[in-house]
Amino acid sequence: VTITEASEDDYEYEEIPDDNFSIPEGEEDLAKAIQMAQEQATDTEILEQKTVLPSKHAVPEVIEDFLCNFLIKMGMTRTLDCFQSEWYELIQKGVTELRTVENVPDVYTQIMLLENENKNLKKDLKHYKQAADKAREDLLKIQKQRDFHRMHHKRIVQEKNKLINDLKGLKLHYASYEPTIRVLHEKHHTLLKEKMLTSLERDKVVGQISGLQETLKKLQRGHSYHAPQIKVDHSREKENAPEGPTQKGLREAREQNKCKTKMKGNTKDSEFPIDMQPNPNLNVSKESLSPAKFDYKLKNIFRLHELPVSCVSMHPHKDMLVSCGEDRLWKVLGLPKCNVLLTGFGHTDWLSDCCFHPSGDKLATSSGDTTVKLWDLCKGDCILTFEGHSRAVWSCTWHSCGNFVASSSLDKTSKIWDVNSERCRCTLYGHTDSVNSIEFFPFSNTLLTSSADKTLSIWDARTGICEQSLYGHMHSINDAIFDPRGHMIASCDACGVTKLWDFRKLLPIVSIDIGPSPGNEVNFDSSGRVLAQASGNGVIHLLDLKSGEIHKLMGHENEAHTVVFSHDGEILFSGGSDGTVRTWS
């Protein structure tokens, strides 16, 4: 049974015009007038009450249908069967008439509908309560996770701040030790010098005492004694002077080494020159120098090696260039066309550096096979191999006299090799990491080394003693070189920082940060006014030492490993990791 409620919204009323209620002329009857007035008042009251007439007649539910629906709803099927059989039996007998049965009042129907709606609402409420409880549990769980992560984050932040503070304290602590270490190094070097001088003085005094004792014995025997005339001859000074214990020990050690080493031809050790030729670059006046050049343009690209180029070097007298590569080959090139004149091979691993003999007729090369080889440029043959380093050799350099070759290695040492006696004359110990470059001071017995331990060291090649160490770089130093006049040192490190040092005062002059790409090599032009740096990002940086301006040469596609100027400074040569040599003019 469906009960529909009357809706007021669906019924539309029409406005009754007042003209319909006017009394027409000729019909002015009092009774009719009163009746019309009453009807008009009734219609007005209906309009004021806004009575809504039902759109359709709603049939109320009868008693028997109500009872049947109730029993069906409650599931009382047996009672329903008994009621229907007895009810229809009475109707057939005529005892009960359908007309006399009253209808179910509307209030009961409304109650049933409300009860059904109430049950549905209770079900929805239960469902919503369950959803709310589940959401509350999820919220509590998420809040606990949030609190845990927040606490963990706070703990990590506290630990981070603590580590930062500890790191700052350690840096300050480390910085406070650097001056002390520097002072201790200086004291150590000073004590070594004093010890050496004391040993020499002691040996000299012992020799004098021995000579005086011999003289006294001869005088006591009555023999005439003639004092020998002392000649100032540096070459025979050691033979004439009396030999002390220290000198005797050194002589015996040298004799043992000579017996163990197989020598070819002349087996006599070379002597380090005492009277050195003055540096010819010191006499060059500034007025005679041409203006410094910075407007280099890429002119030619020559692919000479299959693997990266590690070094290019200019011939000391001729327009010739030598290039070394990681393909184990070195090539001599004729300028300006860069045609290959000579190719040398013999190393079993990559080449790291090369250097011309001062006369230009020999070439020294260093390699990752731990050897240093000397080559005859007239024939292209290897004439001598020095073996002694335990790891790869990074750099090599000639002494200005041409009798000594110095090399630096990954084994933290540097060695000085005698070309005539074909042996290692001295090993330089002191660096705590790889020694990346080595260079002789022009026309002297002084050596300069740069190391991955962030220091530069200055050595006396005759004694093998470190005279001074220079501190200032914060990263591994890749290369260091003297300027042509010998007044300045340039160095570059693994983060692109280039430093200039005053060699006479042994103090830093300026620091230029061209990073973050590493500086692989630095080189001065012949005038000493322009410094070139080969950078890891393929850029060649030119530093004007007078104005401090930096000029960039862009042309290498990959890393630039080496750079060198021509003798007149008009051409610049650079080698890269792509196996090419590029000329700039």
Coordinates of C-alpha atoms in Angstrom, one line a residue:
V1 CA 0.0 0.0 0.0
T2 CA 1.4 3.4 -1.0
I3 CA 0.3 6.5 0.8
T4 CA 1.0 9.8 -0.9
E5 CA 1.0 13.0 1.0
A6 CA -0.7 16.1 -0.4
S7 CA 1.8 18.6 -1.7
E8 CA 1.1 22.3 -1.7
D9 CA 3.9 23.1 -4.1
D10 CA 2.3 21.4 -7.1
Y11 CA -1.1 23.4 -7.0
E12 CA -1.3 26.7 -8.7
Y13 CA -4.0 29.2 -7.9
E14 CA -5.6 31.7 -10.2
E15 CA -6.3 35.2 -9.2
I16 CA -10.1 36.0 -9.3
P17 CA -10.7 39.5 -10.6
D18 CA -13.0 41.8 -8.7
D19 CA -15.1 42.6 -11.7
N20 CA -16.7 39.1 -11.6
F21 CA -18.4 40.0 -8.3
S22 CA -20.0 43.2 -9.4
I23 CA -23.8 43.2 -9.5
P24 CA -25.1 43.7 -13.0
E25 CA -27.6 46.4 -13.6
G26 CA -31.3 45.4 -13.6
E27 CA -30.8 42.5 -11.1
E28 CA -30.6 44.4 -7.8
D29 CA -32.2 41.7 -5.6
L30 CA -31.4 41.9 -1.9
A31 CA -31.2 38.1 -1.4
K32 CA -28.9 37.6 -4.4
A33 CA -26.7 40.5 -3.3
I34 CA -26.3 39.0 0.2
Q35 CA -25.5 35.6 -1.2
M36 CA -22.9 37.0 -3.5
A37 CA -21.3 39.0 -0.7
Q38 CA -21.2 35.8 1.5
E39 CA -19.5 33.8 -1.3
Q40 CA -17.0 36.6 -1.9
A41 CA -16.2 36.7 1.8
T42 CA -15.8 32.9 1.8
D43 CA -13.4 33.0 -1.2
T44 CA -11.4 35.7 0.5
E45 CA -11.0 33.6 3.7
I46 CA -9.9 30.6 1.6
L47 CA -7.3 32.6 -0.2
E48 CA -6.0 34.1 3.1
Q49 CA -5.7 30.6 4.6
K50 CA -3.9 29.3 1.5
T51 CA -5.8 26.1 1.5
V52 CA -4.1 23.5 -0.7
L53 CA -6.3 21.0 -2.5
P54 CA -4.8 17.6 -3.1
S55 CA -3.6 16.9 -6.6
K56 CA -5.1 13.4 -6.5
H57 CA -7.2 11.4 -4.1
A58 CA -5.2 9.2 -1.7
V59 CA -6.9 6.0 -1.0
P60 CA -6.4 4.9 2.6
E61 CA -5.3 1.5 3.5
V62 CA -8.1 -0.9 4.7
I63 CA -7.9 -2.9 7.9
E64 CA -7.5 -6.3 6.4
D65 CA -4.7 -5.1 4.1
F66 CA -3.0 -3.4 7.0
L67 CA -3.2 -6.6 9.1
C68 CA -1.9 -8.8 6.2
N69 CA 1.0 -6.4 5.5
F70 CA 1.8 -6.3 9.2
L71 CA 1.9 -10.2 9.5
I72 CA 4.0 -10.5 6.3
K73 CA 6.4 -7.9 7.7
M74 CA 6.7 -9.7 11.0
G75 CA 7.1 -13.1 9.3
M76 CA 4.0 -14.6 11.0
T77 CA 3.0 -16.8 8.0
R78 CA 0.9 -19.3 10.0
T79 CA -1.1 -16.6 11.7
L80 CA -1.5 -14.9 8.3
D81 CA -2.9 -18.2 6.8
C82 CA -5.4 -18.6 9.6
F83 CA -6.5 -14.9 9.4
Q84 CA -7.0 -15.1 5.6
S85 CA -8.9 -18.4 5.7
E86 CA -11.2 -17.3 8.5
W87 CA -11.7 -13.7 7.1
Y88 CA -12.6 -14.8 3.6
E89 CA -14.9 -17.6 5.1
L90 CA -16.9 -14.9 7.0
I91 CA -17.1 -12.8 3.8
Q92 CA -18.5 -15.8 1.8
K93 CA -21.1 -16.6 4.6
G94 CA -22.1 -12.9 4.4
V95 CA -21.5 -12.4 8.1
T96 CA -19.1 -9.5 7.4
E97 CA -19.5 -6.9 4.7
L98 CA -16.6 -5.0 3.2
R99 CA -18.4 -1.8 3.3
T100 CA -18.8 -1.9 7.1
V101 CA -14.9 -2.4 7.5
E102 CA -13.3 0.9 8.3
N103 CA -10.0 2.1 6.9
V104 CA -6.7 2.3 8.8
P105 CA -6.2 5.8 10.1
D106 CA -3.4 7.7 8.4
V107 CA -1.4 8.1 11.6
Y108 CA -0.6 4.4 11.7
T109 CA 0.7 4.4 8.2
Q110 CA 2.8 7.4 9.0
I111 CA 4.2 5.7 12.0
M112 CA 5.1 2.6 10.0
L113 CA 6.9 4.8 7.4
L114 CA 8.7 6.7 10.2
E115 CA 9.7 3.4 11.8
N116 CA 11.1 2.2 8.5
E117 CA 13.0 5.5 8.0
N118 CA 14.2 5.3 11.6
K119 CA 15.6 1.8 11.1
N120 CA 17.4 2.9 7.9
L121 CA 18.8 5.9 9.7
K122 CA 20.0 3.7 12.5
K123 CA 21.7 1.4 10.1
D124 CA 23.4 4.5 8.4
L125 CA 24.3 5.8 11.8
K126 CA 25.9 2.5 12.8
H127 CA 27.8 2.4 9.5
Y128 CA 29.0 6.0 10.0
K129 CA 30.1 5.2 13.5
Q130 CA 32.2 2.3 12.3
A131 CA 33.8 4.5 9.6
A132 CA 34.4 7.2 12.2
D133 CA 36.1 4.7 14.6
K134 CA 38.2 3.4 11.8
A135 CA 39.2 6.9 10.8
R136 CA 40.0 7.7 14.4
E137 CA 42.3 4.7 14.7
D138 CA 44.0 5.7 11.4
L139 CA 44.4 9.2 12.7
L140 CA 45.9 8.0 16.0
K141 CA 48.3 5.8 14.1
I142 CA 49.4 8.5 11.7
Q143 CA 49.9 10.9 14.7
K144 CA 52.1 8.4 16.4
Q145 CA 54.1 7.9 13.2
R146 CA 54.3 11.7 12.8
D147 CA 55.5 12.1 16.4
F148 CA 58.1 9.3 15.9
H149 CA 59.5 10.9 12.7
R150 CA 59.5 14.3 14.3
M151 CA 61.5 13.0 17.2
H152 CA 63.8 11.2 14.9
H153 CA 64.3 14.3 12.8
K154 CA 65.1 16.4 15.9
R155 CA 67.6 13.8 17.0
I156 CA 69.3 13.8 13.6
V157 CA 69.4 17.6 13.6
Q158 CA 71.0 17.6 17.0
E159 CA 73.5 15.0 15.9
K160 CA 74.2 17.0 12.7
N161 CA 74.7 20.2 14.7
K162 CA 77.0 18.3 17.1
L163 CA 79.0 16.9 14.2
I164 CA 79.3 20.4 12.6
N165 CA 80.5 21.8 15.9
D166 CA 83.0 18.9 16.3
L167 CA 84.2 19.4 12.7
K168 CA 84.7 23.2 13.3
G169 CA 86.6 22.4 16.5
L170 CA 88.8 19.9 14.7
K171 CA 89.5 22.4 11.9
L172 CA 90.5 25.0 14.4
H173 CA 92.6 22.4 16.2
Y174 CA 94.2 21.3 13.0
A175 CA 94.8 25.0 11.9
S176 CA 96.5 25.6 15.3
Y177 CA 98.9 22.8 14.6
E178 CA 100.0 24.0 11.2
P179 CA 102.2 26.9 12.4
T180 CA 103.7 24.6 15.0
I181 CA 104.5 21.9 12.4
R182 CA 106.0 24.6 10.1
V183 CA 108.2 25.9 12.9
L184 CA 109.2 22.3 13.8
H185 CA 110.1 21.6 10.1
E186 CA 112.2 24.8 10.0
K187 CA 113.9 23.8 13.3
H188 CA 114.5 20.3 11.9
H189 CA 116.1 21.6 8.7
T190 CA 118.2 24.1 10.7
L191 CA 119.4 21.3 13.0
L192 CA 120.3 19.1 10.1
K193 CA 122.3 21.9 8.6
E194 CA 124.0 22.5 11.9
K195 CA 124.7 18.8 12.3
M196 CA 126.2 18.6 8.8
L197 CA 128.4 21.7 9.5
T198 CA 129.4 20.3 12.9
S199 CA 130.4 17.0 11.3
L200 CA 132.5 18.8 8.7
E201 CA 134.2 20.9 11.3
R202 CA 134.8 17.9 13.5
D203 CA 136.4 16.0 10.6
K204 CA 138.5 19.1 9.7
V205 CA 139.7 19.4 13.3
V206 CA 140.4 15.6 13.5
G207 CA 142.5 15.9 10.3
Q208 CA 144.4 18.9 11.7
I209 CA 145.1 17.1 14.9
S210 CA 146.4 14.0 13.0
G211 CA 148.6 16.3 10.9
L212 CA 150.0 18.1 14.0
Q213 CA 150.7 14.7 15.7
E214 CA 152.6 13.5 12.6
T215 CA 154.6 16.8 12.6
L216 CA 155.4 16.5 16.3
K217 CA 156.7 13.0 15.9
K218 CA 158.9 14.0 13.0
L219 CA 160.3 16.9 15.0
Q220 CA 161.0 14.7 18.0
R221 CA 163.0 12.3 15.7
G222 CA 165.0 15.2 14.5
H223 CA 163.9 15.1 10.9
S224 CA 163.4 18.3 9.0
Y225 CA 159.9 19.0 8.1
H226 CA 158.7 21.1 5.3
A227 CA 155.0 22.2 5.4
P228 CA 153.3 21.4 2.1
Q229 CA 152.1 24.4 0.1
I230 CA 148.4 24.5 0.0
K231 CA 146.9 25.3 -3.4
V232 CA 143.5 26.5 -3.9
D233 CA 142.2 23.8 -6.2
H234 CA 138.6 22.8 -5.7
S235 CA 139.0 19.7 -7.9
R236 CA 141.7 18.2 -5.6
E237 CA 140.7 19.7 -2.3
K238 CA 139.2 16.4 -1.1
E239 CA 142.3 14.4 -2.0
N240 CA 144.7 16.7 -0.1
A241 CA 142.5 17.2 3.0
P242 CA 142.8 14.7 5.8
E243 CA 140.0 12.2 5.8
G244 CA 137.7 12.2 8.9
P245 CA 135.4 9.3 10.1
T246 CA 132.3 10.7 8.3
Q247 CA 134.1 11.2 5.0
K248 CA 135.6 7.8 5.3
G249 CA 132.2 6.2 5.8
L250 CA 130.8 8.0 2.8
R251 CA 133.7 7.0 0.7
E252 CA 133.3 3.3 1.7
A253 CA 129.6 3.4 1.0
R254 CA 130.2 4.9 -2.5
E255 CA 132.8 2.2 -3.2
Q256 CA 130.4 -0.5 -2.2
N257 CA 127.7 0.9 -4.5
K258 CA 130.2 1.1 -7.3
C259 CA 131.1 -2.5 -6.9
K260 CA 127.4 -3.6 -6.9
T261 CA 126.4 -1.5 -10.0
K262 CA 127.3 -2.6 -13.5
M263 CA 128.5 0.4 -15.4
K264 CA 129.1 0.9 -19.1
G265 CA 132.0 3.0 -20.4
N266 CA 132.9 5.8 -18.0
T267 CA 132.0 4.6 -14.5
K268 CA 133.0 7.8 -12.7
D269 CA 130.3 9.8 -10.9
S270 CA 129.6 13.3 -12.2
E271 CA 130.4 16.2 -10.0
F272 CA 127.8 18.9 -9.4
P273 CA 129.0 22.1 -10.9
I274 CA 130.2 24.8 -8.4
D275 CA 130.7 27.8 -10.7
M276 CA 127.4 27.9 -12.5
Q277 CA 126.7 29.9 -15.6
P278 CA 124.6 32.9 -14.8
N279 CA 121.0 32.9 -16.0
P280 CA 120.9 34.7 -19.3
N281 CA 117.3 35.7 -18.7
L282 CA 118.4 38.0 -15.9
N283 CA 120.1 40.3 -18.4
V284 CA 117.0 40.8 -20.6
S285 CA 115.7 44.4 -20.1
K286 CA 112.1 45.2 -20.1
E287 CA 112.4 47.7 -22.9
S288 CA 113.6 45.0 -25.3
L289 CA 110.7 42.8 -24.7
S290 CA 107.8 42.8 -27.1
P291 CA 104.3 43.4 -25.7
A292 CA 102.6 40.4 -24.0
K293 CA 100.2 38.6 -26.3
F294 CA 96.8 37.4 -25.2
D295 CA 94.7 37.4 -28.3
Y296 CA 95.5 33.8 -29.4
K297 CA 93.1 32.1 -31.8
L298 CA 92.8 28.4 -32.5
K299 CA 94.7 27.8 -35.7
N300 CA 95.3 24.0 -36.3
I301 CA 94.4 20.7 -34.7
F302 CA 96.7 17.7 -35.1
R303 CA 95.7 14.2 -34.0
L304 CA 99.0 12.7 -33.1
H305 CA 98.0 10.0 -30.5
E306 CA 95.3 7.5 -30.1
L307 CA 95.1 8.1 -26.3
P308 CA 95.4 11.4 -24.3
V309 CA 98.4 13.6 -24.7
S310 CA 100.2 13.9 -21.4
C311 CA 103.0 16.4 -22.2
V312 CA 104.3 18.7 -24.9
S313 CA 107.8 20.3 -24.7
M314 CA 109.7 22.8 -26.9
H315 CA 113.3 22.1 -28.2
P316 CA 115.7 24.5 -26.4
H317 CA 117.2 25.9 -29.6
K318 CA 115.2 24.7 -32.7
D319 CA 111.7 25.1 -33.9
M320 CA 110.8 21.5 -32.8
L321 CA 108.2 20.1 -30.5
V322 CA 107.9 16.8 -28.8
S323 CA 104.6 15.2 -27.6
C324 CA 104.1 12.3 -25.3
G325 CA 100.9 10.2 -25.0
E326 CA 99.3 7.5 -23.0
D327 CA 99.7 5.3 -26.1
R328 CA 103.3 4.7 -25.0
L329 CA 104.7 6.8 -27.9
W330 CA 106.6 10.1 -28.1
K331 CA 106.8 12.1 -31.3
V332 CA 109.1 14.9 -32.5
L333 CA 107.3 17.5 -34.6
G334 CA 108.7 20.0 -37.0
L335 CA 107.3 23.5 -36.8
P336 CA 105.2 25.3 -37.9
K337 CA 103.5 22.5 -39.9
C338 CA 103.8 19.9 -37.0
N339 CA 104.9 17.2 -39.4
V340 CA 106.2 14.1 -37.5
L341 CA 110.0 13.9 -37.8
L342 CA 110.7 11.0 -35.4
T343 CA 108.6 8.5 -33.4
G344 CA 109.9 6.7 -30.3
F345 CA 108.6 3.6 -28.6
G346 CA 110.0 1.4 -25.9
H347 CA 108.0 2.1 -22.7
T348 CA 105.6 -0.7 -21.6
D349 CA 103.1 1.7 -20.1
W350 CA 101.8 5.3 -20.6
L351 CA 104.2 8.2 -20.8
S352 CA 103.8 11.0 -18.2
D353 CA 106.4 13.6 -19.0
C354 CA 109.4 14.4 -21.3
C355 CA 112.2 16.9 -21.2
F356 CA 114.9 17.9 -23.7
H357 CA 118.6 17.8 -22.8
P358 CA 120.1 21.4 -22.6
S359 CA 122.0 20.7 -25.8
G360 CA 118.8 19.4 -27.5
D361 CA 120.4 16.1 -28.7
K362 CA 118.8 13.9 -26.1
L363 CA 115.4 13.4 -24.6
A364 CA 114.3 12.1 -21.2
T365 CA 110.9 10.5 -20.7
S366 CA 109.1 9.2 -17.6
S367 CA 106.4 6.5 -17.6
G368 CA 103.9 4.5 -15.7
D369 CA 106.2 1.5 -16.0
T370 CA 108.3 3.0 -13.1
T371 CA 111.3 3.8 -15.4
V372 CA 113.0 6.9 -16.8
K373 CA 114.5 6.5 -20.3
L374 CA 117.1 8.6 -22.2
W375 CA 116.8 8.7 -26.0
D376 CA 119.3 9.7 -28.7
L377 CA 117.3 12.1 -31.0
C378 CA 119.7 11.5 -33.9
K379 CA 118.9 7.8 -34.1
G380 CA 115.7 7.6 -32.1
D381 CA 117.1 4.8 -29.9
C382 CA 117.0 4.3 -26.2
I383 CA 120.5 4.8 -24.8
L384 CA 119.8 4.4 -21.1
T385 CA 117.1 3.2 -18.7
F386 CA 116.9 4.2 -15.0
E387 CA 115.1 1.7 -12.8
G388 CA 114.6 2.3 -9.1
H389 CA 111.1 3.7 -8.5
S390 CA 108.6 1.2 -7.1
R391 CA 105.5 2.9 -8.6
A392 CA 104.7 5.1 -11.7
V393 CA 107.0 8.1 -12.4
W394 CA 105.1 11.4 -12.9
S395 CA 107.8 13.8 -14.0
C396 CA 111.4 14.2 -15.1
T397 CA 113.8 17.2 -15.6
W398 CA 117.4 17.8 -16.7
H399 CA 120.1 19.7 -14.8
S400 CA 121.5 22.6 -16.8
C401 CA 124.9 20.9 -17.0
G402 CA 123.3 17.9 -18.7
N403 CA 124.9 15.2 -16.4
F404 CA 121.9 14.7 -14.1
V405 CA 118.2 13.8 -14.5
A406 CA 115.7 14.1 -11.7
S407 CA 112.4 12.2 -11.5
S408 CA 109.4 12.2 -9.2
S409 CA 107.1 9.3 -8.5
L410 CA 103.9 8.0 -7.0
D411 CA 106.0 6.2 -4.4
K412 CA 106.4 9.5 -2.5
T413 CA 110.1 9.9 -3.4
S414 CA 112.2 11.7 -6.0
K415 CA 115.5 10.5 -7.4
I416 CA 118.6 12.1 -8.9
W417 CA 120.2 10.0 -11.6
D418 CA 123.8 10.3 -12.8
V419 CA 124.0 10.0 -16.6
N420 CA 127.7 9.2 -16.6
S421 CA 127.8 6.5 -13.9
E422 CA 124.3 5.4 -14.9
R423 CA 123.0 5.1 -11.3
C424 CA 120.9 6.8 -8.7
R425 CA 123.0 9.4 -6.9
C426 CA 120.4 10.4 -4.3
T427 CA 116.8 9.7 -3.2
L428 CA 114.8 12.5 -1.8
Y429 CA 112.5 11.5 1.1
G430 CA 110.1 13.9 2.9
H431 CA 106.8 14.0 1.1
T432 CA 103.9 12.0 2.6
D433 CA 102.1 11.5 -0.7
S434 CA 102.7 11.2 -4.4
V435 CA 105.3 13.6 -5.8
N436 CA 103.6 15.0 -8.9
S437 CA 106.2 17.3 -10.5
I438 CA 109.9 18.1 -10.3
E439 CA 111.9 21.0 -11.7
F440 CA 115.5 22.2 -11.5
F441 CA 116.0 25.9 -10.7
P442 CA 117.6 27.5 -13.8
F443 CA 121.4 27.1 -13.7
S444 CA 121.7 25.9 -10.1
N445 CA 121.7 22.7 -8.0
T446 CA 118.3 23.5 -6.5
L447 CA 115.2 21.3 -7.0
L448 CA 111.5 22.1 -6.7
T449 CA 108.9 19.4 -6.1
S450 CA 105.1 19.5 -5.8
S451 CA 103.2 16.8 -4.1
A452 CA 99.7 15.5 -3.4
D453 CA 100.4 16.2 0.3
K454 CA 99.6 19.9 -0.6
T455 CA 103.2 21.2 -0.1
L456 CA 106.0 22.5 -2.3
S457 CA 109.5 21.5 -1.3
I458 CA 112.9 23.0 -2.2
W459 CA 115.9 20.6 -2.1
D460 CA 119.7 20.8 -2.4
A461 CA 120.5 18.3 -5.1
R462 CA 124.0 17.8 -3.8
T463 CA 123.0 16.7 -0.3
G464 CA 119.5 15.5 -0.9
I465 CA 118.2 17.7 2.0
C466 CA 115.0 19.6 2.0
E467 CA 115.9 23.2 2.5
Q468 CA 112.4 24.6 2.7
S469 CA 108.7 23.6 2.4
L470 CA 105.9 25.9 1.3
Y471 CA 102.4 25.6 2.6
G472 CA 99.2 27.2 1.4
H473 CA 97.4 24.9 -1.0
M474 CA 94.3 23.1 0.4
H475 CA 94.3 20.4 -2.3
S476 CA 96.8 18.1 -4.1
I477 CA 99.3 20.1 -6.1
N478 CA 99.5 18.9 -9.7
D479 CA 102.3 21.1 -11.1
A480 CA 104.9 23.7 -10.1
I481 CA 107.4 25.6 -12.2
F482 CA 110.0 28.5 -12.0
D483 CA 109.6 31.6 -14.1
P484 CA 112.5 32.2 -16.6
R485 CA 114.2 34.7 -14.4
G486 CA 114.0 32.5 -11.4
H487 CA 112.4 35.0 -9.1
M488 CA 108.9 33.4 -8.9
I489 CA 107.2 30.0 -8.6
A490 CA 103.8 29.1 -10.0
S491 CA 101.8 26.2 -8.8
C492 CA 98.3 24.8 -9.5
D493 CA 96.2 22.2 -7.5
A494 CA 93.4 19.8 -8.1
C495 CA 90.7 22.4 -7.5
G496 CA 91.9 24.9 -10.0
V497 CA 93.7 27.3 -7.5
T498 CA 96.9 28.8 -8.9
K499 CA 99.4 30.4 -6.5
L500 CA 102.4 32.6 -7.2
W501 CA 105.3 32.5 -4.7
D502 CA 108.3 34.8 -4.2
F503 CA 111.3 32.5 -4.5
R504 CA 113.7 34.9 -2.9
K505 CA 111.6 35.4 0.2
L506 CA 109.8 32.0 0.1
L507 CA 106.5 33.7 0.7
P508 CA 103.2 33.6 -1.3
I509 CA 102.4 36.5 -3.5
V510 CA 98.9 35.9 -4.8
S511 CA 96.3 33.1 -5.0
I512 CA 93.9 32.9 -8.0
D513 CA 90.9 30.6 -7.9
I514 CA 90.1 29.4 -11.5
G515 CA 88.2 26.3 -10.3
P516 CA 86.4 24.2 -9.7
S517 CA 88.0 22.2 -12.6
P518 CA 91.5 21.0 -11.7
G519 CA 94.6 22.8 -13.0
N520 CA 96.7 20.1 -14.8
E521 CA 99.8 22.2 -15.8
V522 CA 101.2 25.7 -15.6
N523 CA 103.8 27.3 -17.8
F524 CA 105.4 30.7 -18.3
D525 CA 106.1 32.4 -21.6
S526 CA 109.8 33.3 -22.4
S527 CA 109.3 36.8 -20.9
G528 CA 107.8 35.6 -17.7
R529 CA 104.9 38.0 -17.9
V530 CA 102.2 35.6 -19.0
L531 CA 101.2 32.4 -17.1
A532 CA 99.2 29.7 -18.9
Q533 CA 97.2 27.0 -17.1
A534 CA 95.7 23.9 -18.7
S535 CA 92.4 23.2 -17.0
G536 CA 90.3 20.1 -16.6
N537 CA 87.3 21.7 -18.3
G538 CA 89.3 22.1 -21.5
V539 CA 89.9 25.9 -21.1
I540 CA 93.4 27.4 -21.4
H541 CA 93.6 30.3 -18.9
L542 CA 96.1 33.1 -19.6
L543 CA 97.1 35.2 -16.6
D544 CA 98.5 38.7 -17.1
L545 CA 101.0 39.0 -14.2
K546 CA 101.1 42.8 -14.6
S547 CA 97.4 43.6 -14.5
G548 CA 96.0 40.4 -13.0
E549 CA 93.5 39.9 -15.8
I550 CA 92.5 36.4 -16.9
H551 CA 92.0 35.5 -20.5
K552 CA 90.3 32.3 -21.7
L553 CA 91.0 30.2 -24.8
M554 CA 88.1 27.9 -25.7
G555 CA 88.8 25.2 -28.1
H556 CA 89.4 21.8 -26.4
E557 CA 86.3 19.6 -26.5
N558 CA 87.6 17.6 -23.5
E559 CA 90.2 18.0 -20.7
A560 CA 93.4 20.0 -21.5
H561 CA 96.4 18.2 -20.0
T562 CA 99.4 20.3 -21.0
V563 CA 100.4 23.7 -22.4
V564 CA 103.6 25.4 -23.6
F565 CA 104.7 28.6 -25.4
S566 CA 107.0 28.9 -28.4
H567 CA 110.3 30.7 -27.9
D568 CA 109.1 34.0 -29.2
G569 CA 105.7 33.6 -27.5
E570 CA 103.8 34.0 -30.7
I571 CA 102.4 30.5 -30.7
L572 CA 100.8 28.4 -28.0
F573 CA 100.7 24.6 -28.0
S574 CA 98.3 22.5 -25.9
G575 CA 97.5 18.8 -25.6
G576 CA 94.2 17.3 -24.6
S577 CA 92.6 14.1 -23.5
D578 CA 91.3 13.4 -27.1
G579 CA 94.9 12.7 -28.3
T580 CA 95.2 16.0 -30.2
V581 CA 97.8 18.9 -30.1
R582 CA 96.3 22.3 -30.9
T583 CA 98.2 25.3 -32.0
W584 CA 97.1 28.9 -31.1
S585 CA 98.4 32.0 -32.7

